[in-house]
Tab-separated table of N, CA and C in Angstrom:
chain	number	residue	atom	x	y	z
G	1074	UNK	N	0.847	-1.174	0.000
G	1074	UNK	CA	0.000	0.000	0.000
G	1074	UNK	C	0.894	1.239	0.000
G	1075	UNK	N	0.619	2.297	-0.961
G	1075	UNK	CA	1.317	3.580	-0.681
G	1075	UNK	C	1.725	4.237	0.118
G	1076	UNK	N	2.209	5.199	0.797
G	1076	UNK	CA	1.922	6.166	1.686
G	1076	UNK	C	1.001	7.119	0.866
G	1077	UNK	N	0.160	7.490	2.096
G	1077	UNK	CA	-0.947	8.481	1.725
G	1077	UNK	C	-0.486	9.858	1.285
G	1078	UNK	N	-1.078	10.574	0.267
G	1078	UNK	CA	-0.483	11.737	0.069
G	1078	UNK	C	-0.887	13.068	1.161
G	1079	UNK	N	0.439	13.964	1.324
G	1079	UNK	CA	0.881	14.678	2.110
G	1079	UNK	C	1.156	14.685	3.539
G	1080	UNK	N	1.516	13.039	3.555
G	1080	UNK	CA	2.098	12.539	4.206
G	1080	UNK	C	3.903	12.783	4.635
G	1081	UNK	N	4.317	13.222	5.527
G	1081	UNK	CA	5.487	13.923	5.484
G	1081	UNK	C	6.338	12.533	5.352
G	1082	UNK	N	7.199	12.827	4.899
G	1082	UNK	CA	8.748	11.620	4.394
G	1082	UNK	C	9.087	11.168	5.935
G	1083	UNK	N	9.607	9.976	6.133
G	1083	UNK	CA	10.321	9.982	7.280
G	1083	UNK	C	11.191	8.490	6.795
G	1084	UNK	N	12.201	8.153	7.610
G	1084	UNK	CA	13.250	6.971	7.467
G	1084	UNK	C	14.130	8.152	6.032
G	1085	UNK	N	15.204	7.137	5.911
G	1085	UNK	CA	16.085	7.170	4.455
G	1085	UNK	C	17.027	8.390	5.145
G	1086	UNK	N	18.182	8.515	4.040
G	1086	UNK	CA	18.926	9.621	4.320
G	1086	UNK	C	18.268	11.328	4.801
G	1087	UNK	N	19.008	11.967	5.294
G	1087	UNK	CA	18.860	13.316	5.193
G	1087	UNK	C	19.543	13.937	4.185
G	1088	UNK	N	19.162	15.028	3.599
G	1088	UNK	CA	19.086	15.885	2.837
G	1088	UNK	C	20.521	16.690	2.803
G	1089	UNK	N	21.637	15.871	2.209
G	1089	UNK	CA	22.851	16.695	2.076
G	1089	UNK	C	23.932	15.829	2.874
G	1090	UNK	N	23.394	14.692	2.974
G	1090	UNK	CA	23.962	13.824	3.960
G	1090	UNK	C	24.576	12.971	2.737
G	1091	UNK	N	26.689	13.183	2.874
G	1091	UNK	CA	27.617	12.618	2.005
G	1091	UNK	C	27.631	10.789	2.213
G	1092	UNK	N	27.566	9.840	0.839
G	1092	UNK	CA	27.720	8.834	0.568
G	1092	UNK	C	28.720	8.485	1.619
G	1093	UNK	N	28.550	7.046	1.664
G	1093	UNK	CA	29.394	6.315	2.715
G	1093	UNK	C	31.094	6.600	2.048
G	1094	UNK	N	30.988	5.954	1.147
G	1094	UNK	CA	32.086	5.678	-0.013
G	1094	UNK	C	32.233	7.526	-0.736
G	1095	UNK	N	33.807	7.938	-0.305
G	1095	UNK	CA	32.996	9.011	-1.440
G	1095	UNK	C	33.876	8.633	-2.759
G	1096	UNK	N	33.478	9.459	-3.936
G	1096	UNK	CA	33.908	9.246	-5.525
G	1096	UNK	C	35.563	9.076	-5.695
G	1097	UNK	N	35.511	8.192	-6.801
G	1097	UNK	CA	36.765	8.060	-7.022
G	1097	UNK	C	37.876	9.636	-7.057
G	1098	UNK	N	36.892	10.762	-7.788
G	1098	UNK	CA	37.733	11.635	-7.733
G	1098	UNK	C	38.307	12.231	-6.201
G	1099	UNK	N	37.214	12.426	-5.737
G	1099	UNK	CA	37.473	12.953	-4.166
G	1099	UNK	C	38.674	12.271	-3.467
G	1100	UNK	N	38.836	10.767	-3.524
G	1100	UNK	CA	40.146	10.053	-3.679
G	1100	UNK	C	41.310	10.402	-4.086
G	1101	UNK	N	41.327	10.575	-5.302
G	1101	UNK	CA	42.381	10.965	-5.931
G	1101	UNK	C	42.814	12.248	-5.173
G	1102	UNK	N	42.063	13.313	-5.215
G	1102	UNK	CA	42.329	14.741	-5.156
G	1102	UNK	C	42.655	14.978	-3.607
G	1103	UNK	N	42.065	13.928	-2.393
G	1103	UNK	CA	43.145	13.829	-1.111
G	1103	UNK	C	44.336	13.155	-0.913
G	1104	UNK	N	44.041	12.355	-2.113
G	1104	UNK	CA	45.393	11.258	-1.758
G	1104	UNK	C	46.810	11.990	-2.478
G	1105	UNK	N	46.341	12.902	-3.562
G	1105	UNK	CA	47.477	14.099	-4.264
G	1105	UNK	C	47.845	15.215	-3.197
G	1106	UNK	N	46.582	15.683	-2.461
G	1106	UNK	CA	47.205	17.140	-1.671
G	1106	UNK	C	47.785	16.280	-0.093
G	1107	UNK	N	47.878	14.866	-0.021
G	1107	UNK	CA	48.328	14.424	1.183
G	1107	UNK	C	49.651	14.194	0.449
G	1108	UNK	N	49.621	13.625	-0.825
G	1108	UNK	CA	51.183	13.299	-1.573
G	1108	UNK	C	51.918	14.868	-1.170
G	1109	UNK	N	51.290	16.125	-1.703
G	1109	UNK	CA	52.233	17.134	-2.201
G	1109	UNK	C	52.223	17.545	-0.103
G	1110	UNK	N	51.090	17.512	0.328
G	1110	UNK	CA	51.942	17.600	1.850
G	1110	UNK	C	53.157	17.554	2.165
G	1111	UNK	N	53.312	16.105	2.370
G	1111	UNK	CA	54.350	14.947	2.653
G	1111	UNK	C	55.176	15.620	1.643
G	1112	UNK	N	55.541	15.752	0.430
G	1112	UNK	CA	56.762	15.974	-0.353
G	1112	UNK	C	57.166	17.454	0.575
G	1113	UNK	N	56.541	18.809	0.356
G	1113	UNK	CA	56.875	19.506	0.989
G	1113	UNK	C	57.478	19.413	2.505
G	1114	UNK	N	56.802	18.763	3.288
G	1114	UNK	CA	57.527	17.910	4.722
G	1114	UNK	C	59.046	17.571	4.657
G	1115	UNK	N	58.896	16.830	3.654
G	1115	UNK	CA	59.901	15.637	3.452
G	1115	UNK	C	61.514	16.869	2.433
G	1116	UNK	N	60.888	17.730	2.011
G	1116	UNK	CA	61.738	18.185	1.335
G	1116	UNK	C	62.543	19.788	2.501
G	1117	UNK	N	62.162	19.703	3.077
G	1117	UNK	CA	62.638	20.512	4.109
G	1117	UNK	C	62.639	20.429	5.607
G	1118	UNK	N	64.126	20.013	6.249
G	1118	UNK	CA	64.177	19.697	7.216
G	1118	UNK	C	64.189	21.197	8.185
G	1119	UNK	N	64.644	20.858	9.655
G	1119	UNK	CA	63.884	21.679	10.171
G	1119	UNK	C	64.884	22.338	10.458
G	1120	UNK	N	66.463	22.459	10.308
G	1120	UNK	CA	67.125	23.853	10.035
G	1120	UNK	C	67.458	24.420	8.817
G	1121	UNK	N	66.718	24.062	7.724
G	1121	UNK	CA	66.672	24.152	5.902
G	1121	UNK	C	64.878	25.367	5.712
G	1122	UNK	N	64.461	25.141	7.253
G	1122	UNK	CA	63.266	26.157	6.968
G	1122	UNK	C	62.826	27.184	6.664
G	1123	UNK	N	62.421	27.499	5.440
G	1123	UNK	CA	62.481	29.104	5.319
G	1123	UNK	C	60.681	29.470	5.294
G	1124	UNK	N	61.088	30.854	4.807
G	1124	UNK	CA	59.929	31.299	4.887
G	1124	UNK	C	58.427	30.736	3.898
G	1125	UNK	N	59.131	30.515	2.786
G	1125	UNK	CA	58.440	30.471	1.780
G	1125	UNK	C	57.807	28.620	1.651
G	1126	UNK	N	58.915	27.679	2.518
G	1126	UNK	CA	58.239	26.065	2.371
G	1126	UNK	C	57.376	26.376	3.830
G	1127	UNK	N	57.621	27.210	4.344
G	1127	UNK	CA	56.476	27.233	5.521
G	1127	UNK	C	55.405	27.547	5.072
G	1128	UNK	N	55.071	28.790	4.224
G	1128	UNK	CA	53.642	28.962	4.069
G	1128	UNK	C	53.223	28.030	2.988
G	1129	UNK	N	53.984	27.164	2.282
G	1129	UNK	CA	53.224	26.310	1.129
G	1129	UNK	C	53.047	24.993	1.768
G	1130	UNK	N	53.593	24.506	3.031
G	1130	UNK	CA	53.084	23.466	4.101
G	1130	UNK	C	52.169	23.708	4.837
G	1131	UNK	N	51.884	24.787	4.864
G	1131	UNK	CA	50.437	25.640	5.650
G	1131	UNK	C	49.111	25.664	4.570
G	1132	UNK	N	49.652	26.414	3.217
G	1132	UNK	CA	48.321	26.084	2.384
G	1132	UNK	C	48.573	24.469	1.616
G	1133	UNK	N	49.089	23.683	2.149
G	1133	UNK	CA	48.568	22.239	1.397
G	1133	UNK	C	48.249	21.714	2.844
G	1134	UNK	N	48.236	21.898	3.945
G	1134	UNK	CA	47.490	21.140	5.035
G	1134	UNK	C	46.188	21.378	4.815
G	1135	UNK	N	45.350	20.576	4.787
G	1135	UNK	CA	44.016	20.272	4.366
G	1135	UNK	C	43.493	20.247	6.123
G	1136	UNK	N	43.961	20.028	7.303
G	1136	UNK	CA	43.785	20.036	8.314
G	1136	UNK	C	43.533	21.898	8.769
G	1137	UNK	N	44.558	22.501	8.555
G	1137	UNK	CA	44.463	23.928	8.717
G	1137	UNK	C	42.566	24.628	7.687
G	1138	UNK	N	42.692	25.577	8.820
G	1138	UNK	CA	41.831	26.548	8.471
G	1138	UNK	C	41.340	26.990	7.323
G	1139	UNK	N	40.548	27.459	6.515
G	1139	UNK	CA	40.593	27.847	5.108
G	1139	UNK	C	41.125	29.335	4.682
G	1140	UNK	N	40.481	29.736	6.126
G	1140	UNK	CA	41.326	31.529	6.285
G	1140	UNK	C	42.843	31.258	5.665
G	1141	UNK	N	42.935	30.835	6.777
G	1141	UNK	CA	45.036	31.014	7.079
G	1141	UNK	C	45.304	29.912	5.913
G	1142	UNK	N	44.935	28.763	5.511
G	1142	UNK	CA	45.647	28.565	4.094
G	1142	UNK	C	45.440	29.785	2.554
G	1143	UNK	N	43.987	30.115	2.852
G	1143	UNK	CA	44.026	31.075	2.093
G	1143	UNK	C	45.304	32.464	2.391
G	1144	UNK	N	45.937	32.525	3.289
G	1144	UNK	CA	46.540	34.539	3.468
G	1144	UNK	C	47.536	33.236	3.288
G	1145	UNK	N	48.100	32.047	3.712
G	1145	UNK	CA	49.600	31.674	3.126
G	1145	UNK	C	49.879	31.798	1.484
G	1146	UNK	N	48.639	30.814	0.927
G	1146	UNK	CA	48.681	30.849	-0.393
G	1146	UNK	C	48.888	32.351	-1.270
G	1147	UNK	N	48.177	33.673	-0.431
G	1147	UNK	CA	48.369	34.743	-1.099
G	1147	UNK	C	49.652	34.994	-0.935
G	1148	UNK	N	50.161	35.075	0.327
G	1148	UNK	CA	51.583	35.261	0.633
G	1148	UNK	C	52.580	34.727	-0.217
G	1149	UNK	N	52.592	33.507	-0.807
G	1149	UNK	CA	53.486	32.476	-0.966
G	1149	UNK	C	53.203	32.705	-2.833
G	1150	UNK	N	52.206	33.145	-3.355
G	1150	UNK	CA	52.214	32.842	-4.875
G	1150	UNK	C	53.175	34.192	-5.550
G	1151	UNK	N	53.238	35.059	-4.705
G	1151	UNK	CA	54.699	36.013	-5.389
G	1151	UNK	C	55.851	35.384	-5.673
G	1152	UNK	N	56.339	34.183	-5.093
G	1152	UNK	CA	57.131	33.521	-5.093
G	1152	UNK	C	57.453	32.312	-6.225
G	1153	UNK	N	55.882	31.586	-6.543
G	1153	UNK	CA	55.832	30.702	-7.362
G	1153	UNK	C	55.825	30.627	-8.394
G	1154	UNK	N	54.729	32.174	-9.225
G	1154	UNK	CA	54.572	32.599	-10.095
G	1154	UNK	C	54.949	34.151	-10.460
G	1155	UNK	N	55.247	34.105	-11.640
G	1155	UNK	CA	55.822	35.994	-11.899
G	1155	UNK	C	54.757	36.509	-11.980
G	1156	UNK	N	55.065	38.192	-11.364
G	1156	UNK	CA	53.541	38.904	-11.189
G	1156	UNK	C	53.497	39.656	-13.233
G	1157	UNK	N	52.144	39.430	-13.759
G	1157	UNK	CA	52.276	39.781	-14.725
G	1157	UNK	C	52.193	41.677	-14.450
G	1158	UNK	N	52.683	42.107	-15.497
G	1158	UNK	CA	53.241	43.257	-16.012
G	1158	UNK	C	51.782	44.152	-16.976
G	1159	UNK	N	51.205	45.302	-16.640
G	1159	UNK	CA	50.754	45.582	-17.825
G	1159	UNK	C	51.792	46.218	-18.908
G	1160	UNK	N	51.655	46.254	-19.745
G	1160	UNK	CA	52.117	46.682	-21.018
G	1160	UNK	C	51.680	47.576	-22.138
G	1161	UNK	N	52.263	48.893	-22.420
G	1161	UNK	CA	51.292	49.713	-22.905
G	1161	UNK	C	51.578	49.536	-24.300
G	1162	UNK	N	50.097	48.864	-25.122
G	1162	UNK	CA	50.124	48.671	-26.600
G	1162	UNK	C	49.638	49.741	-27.367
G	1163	UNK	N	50.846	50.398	-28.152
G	1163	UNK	CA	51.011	51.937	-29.093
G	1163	UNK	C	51.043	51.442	-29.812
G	1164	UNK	N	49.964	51.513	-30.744
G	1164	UNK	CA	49.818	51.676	-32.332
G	1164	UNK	C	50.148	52.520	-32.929
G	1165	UNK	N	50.727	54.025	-32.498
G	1165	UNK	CA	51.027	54.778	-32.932
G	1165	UNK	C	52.693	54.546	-33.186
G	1166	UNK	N	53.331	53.496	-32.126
G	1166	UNK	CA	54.715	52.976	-32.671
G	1166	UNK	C	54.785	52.616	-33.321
G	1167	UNK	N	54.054	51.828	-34.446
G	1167	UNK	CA	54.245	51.268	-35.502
G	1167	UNK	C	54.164	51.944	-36.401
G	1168	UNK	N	55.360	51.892	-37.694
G	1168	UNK	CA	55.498	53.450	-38.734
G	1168	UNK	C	56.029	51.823	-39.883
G	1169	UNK	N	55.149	52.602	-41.456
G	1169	UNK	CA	55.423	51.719	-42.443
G	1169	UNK	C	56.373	52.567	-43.218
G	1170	UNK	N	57.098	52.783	-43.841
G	1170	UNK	CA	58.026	53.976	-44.570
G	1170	UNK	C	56.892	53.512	-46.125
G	1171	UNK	N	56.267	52.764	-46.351
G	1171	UNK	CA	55.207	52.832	-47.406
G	1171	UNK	C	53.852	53.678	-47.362
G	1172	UNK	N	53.262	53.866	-47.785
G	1172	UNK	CA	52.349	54.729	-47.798
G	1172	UNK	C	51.197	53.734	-48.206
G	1173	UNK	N	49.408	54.797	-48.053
G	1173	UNK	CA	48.234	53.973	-47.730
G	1173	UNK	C	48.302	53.135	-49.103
G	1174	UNK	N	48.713	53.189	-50.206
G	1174	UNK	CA	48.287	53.113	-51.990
G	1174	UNK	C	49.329	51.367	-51.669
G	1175	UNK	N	50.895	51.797	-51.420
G	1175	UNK	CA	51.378	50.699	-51.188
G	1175	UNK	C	50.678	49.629	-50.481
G	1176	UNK	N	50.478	49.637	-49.339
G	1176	UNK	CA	49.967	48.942	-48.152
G	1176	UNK	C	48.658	48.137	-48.937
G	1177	UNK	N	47.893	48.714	-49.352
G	1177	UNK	CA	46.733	48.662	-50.079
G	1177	UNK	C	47.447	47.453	-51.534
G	1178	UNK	N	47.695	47.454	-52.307
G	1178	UNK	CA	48.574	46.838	-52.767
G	1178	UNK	C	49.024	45.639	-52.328
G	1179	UNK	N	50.314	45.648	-51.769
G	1179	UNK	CA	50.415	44.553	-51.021
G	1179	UNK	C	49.535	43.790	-50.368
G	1180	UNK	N	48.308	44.268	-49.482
G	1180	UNK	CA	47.352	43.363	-49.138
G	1180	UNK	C	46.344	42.522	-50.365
G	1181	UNK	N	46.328	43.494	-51.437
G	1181	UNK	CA	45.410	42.509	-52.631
G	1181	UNK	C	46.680	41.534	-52.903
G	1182	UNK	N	47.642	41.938	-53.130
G	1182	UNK	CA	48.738	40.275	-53.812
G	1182	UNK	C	48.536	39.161	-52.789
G	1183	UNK	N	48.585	39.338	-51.465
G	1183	UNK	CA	48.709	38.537	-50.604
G	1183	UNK	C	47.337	38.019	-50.566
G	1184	UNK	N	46.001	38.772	-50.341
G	1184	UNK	CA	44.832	38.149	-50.277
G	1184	UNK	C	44.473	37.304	-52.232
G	1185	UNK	N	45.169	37.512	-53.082
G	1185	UNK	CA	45.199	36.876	-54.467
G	1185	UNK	C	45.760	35.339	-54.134
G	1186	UNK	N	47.011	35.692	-53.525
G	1186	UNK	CA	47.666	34.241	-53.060
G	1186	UNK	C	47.475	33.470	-52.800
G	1187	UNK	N	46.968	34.046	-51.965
G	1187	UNK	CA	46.497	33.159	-50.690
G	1187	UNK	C	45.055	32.145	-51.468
G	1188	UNK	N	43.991	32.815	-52.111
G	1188	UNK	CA	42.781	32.524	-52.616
G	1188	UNK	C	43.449	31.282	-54.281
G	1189	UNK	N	44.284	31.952	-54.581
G	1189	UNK	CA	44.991	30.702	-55.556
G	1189	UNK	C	45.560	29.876	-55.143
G	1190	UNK	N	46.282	30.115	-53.985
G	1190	UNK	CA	46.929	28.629	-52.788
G	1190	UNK	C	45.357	28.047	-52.790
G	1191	UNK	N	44.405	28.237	-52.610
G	1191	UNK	CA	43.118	27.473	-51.857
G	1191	UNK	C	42.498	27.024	-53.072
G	1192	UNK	N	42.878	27.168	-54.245
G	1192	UNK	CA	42.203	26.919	-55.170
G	1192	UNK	C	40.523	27.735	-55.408
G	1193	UNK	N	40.628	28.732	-55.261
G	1193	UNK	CA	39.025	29.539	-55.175
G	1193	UNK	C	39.417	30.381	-56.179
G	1194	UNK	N	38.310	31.333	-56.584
G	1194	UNK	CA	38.125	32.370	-57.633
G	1194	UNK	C	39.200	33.571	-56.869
G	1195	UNK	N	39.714	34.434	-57.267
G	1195	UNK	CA	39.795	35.911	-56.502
G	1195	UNK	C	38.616	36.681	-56.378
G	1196	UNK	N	38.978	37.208	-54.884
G	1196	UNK	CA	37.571	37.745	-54.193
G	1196	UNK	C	37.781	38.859	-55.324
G	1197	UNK	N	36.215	39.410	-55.188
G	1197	UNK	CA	36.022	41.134	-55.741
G	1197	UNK	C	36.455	42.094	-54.478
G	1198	UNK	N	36.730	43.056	-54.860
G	1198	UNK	CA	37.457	43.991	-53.991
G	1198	UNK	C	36.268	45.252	-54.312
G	1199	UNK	N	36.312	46.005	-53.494
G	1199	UNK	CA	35.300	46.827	-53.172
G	1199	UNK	C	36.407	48.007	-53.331
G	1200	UNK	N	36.265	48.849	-54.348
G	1200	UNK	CA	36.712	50.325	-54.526
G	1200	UNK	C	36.184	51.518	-53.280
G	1201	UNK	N	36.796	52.071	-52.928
G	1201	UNK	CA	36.324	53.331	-52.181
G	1201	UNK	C	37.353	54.068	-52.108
G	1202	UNK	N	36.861	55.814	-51.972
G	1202	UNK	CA	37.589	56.780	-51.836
G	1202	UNK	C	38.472	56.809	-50.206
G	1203	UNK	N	39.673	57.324	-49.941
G	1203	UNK	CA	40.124	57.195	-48.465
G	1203	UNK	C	39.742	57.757	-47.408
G	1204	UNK	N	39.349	57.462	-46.577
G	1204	UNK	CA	38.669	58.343	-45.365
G	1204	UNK	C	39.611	58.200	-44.826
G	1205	UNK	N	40.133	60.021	-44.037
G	1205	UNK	CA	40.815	60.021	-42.649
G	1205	UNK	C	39.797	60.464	-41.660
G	1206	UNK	N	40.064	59.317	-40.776
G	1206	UNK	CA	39.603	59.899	-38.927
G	1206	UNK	C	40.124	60.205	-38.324
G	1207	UNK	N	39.769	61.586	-37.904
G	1207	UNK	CA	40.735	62.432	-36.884
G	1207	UNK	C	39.370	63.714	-35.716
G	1208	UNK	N	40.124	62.981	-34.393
G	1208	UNK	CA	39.448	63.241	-33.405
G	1208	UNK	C	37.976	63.115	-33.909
G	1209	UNK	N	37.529	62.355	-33.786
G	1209	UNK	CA	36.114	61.443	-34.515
G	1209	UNK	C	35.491	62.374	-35.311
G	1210	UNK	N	35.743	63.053	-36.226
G	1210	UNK	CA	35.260	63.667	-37.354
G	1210	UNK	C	35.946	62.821	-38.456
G	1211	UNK	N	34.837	62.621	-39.792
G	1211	UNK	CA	35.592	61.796	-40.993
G	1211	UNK	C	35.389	63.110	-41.689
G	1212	UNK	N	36.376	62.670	-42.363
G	1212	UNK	CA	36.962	63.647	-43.596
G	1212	UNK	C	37.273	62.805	-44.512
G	1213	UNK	N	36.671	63.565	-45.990
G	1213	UNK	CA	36.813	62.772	-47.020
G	1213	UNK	C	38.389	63.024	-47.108
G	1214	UNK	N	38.978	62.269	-47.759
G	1214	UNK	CA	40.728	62.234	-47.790
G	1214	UNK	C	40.717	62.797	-49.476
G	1215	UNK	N	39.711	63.395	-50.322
G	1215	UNK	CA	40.350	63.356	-51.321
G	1215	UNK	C	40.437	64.725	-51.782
């Protein structure tokens, strides 16, 4: 016989309550941060201690806090990895000693080439007069 409806649930697991067994991955992924533990352990004895295998034995203890592995790990990744750099990209550094007619030119031979390497027709090219933009006003260039 059923249970009657709106009948509240009772017996069986609770709600968020982890498998006996857990997944193969979950396995793997303690049995690696207990490996890289232990290597770090094992790779620095205790008058070889510096600053930097201390805080990376602090963020691979899986026992420690999540805070304090988190402020080691911040501490400790100046060390591991280079801090990237911005870099200022000037287009205005780049100078062709050819002019727009050349440039123009050279890009149809190369886009011809390229379309006869592939075995295709040559594209049609679209004629137009030159526009300069300057401080966002267009000006006809001719």
């Amino acid at each position: 016989m059923p249970r009657p409806q709106g009948l509240p649930k009772t017996g069986g697991r609770l709600k968020g309550t982890p498998n006996k067994r857990p997944p193969p991955l979950a396995i793997a992924l303690q049995e690696a941060r207990e490996k890289a533990l232990q290597e770090a352990r094992d790779s620095v004895t205790a008058e070889q201690l510096d600053a930097h295998s201390l805080l990376r034995m602090v963020y691979l203890d899986p026992e420690q806090p999540i805070e304090v592995r988190i402020d080691a790990a911040k501490a400790a990744i100046g060390y591991e990895l280079p801090k990237l750099n911005a870099i200022d990209a000037r287009i205005d550094a780049v100078s062709h000693p050819e002019g727009a007619a050349d440039l123009v030119f050279r890009e149809r031979q190369l886009l011809g080439r390229t379309f006869r390497g592939l075995g295709l027709p040559s594209p049609k090219v679209i004629e137009a007069d030159e526009v300069i933009v300057s401080d966002g006003a267009v000006v006809d260039g001719t």
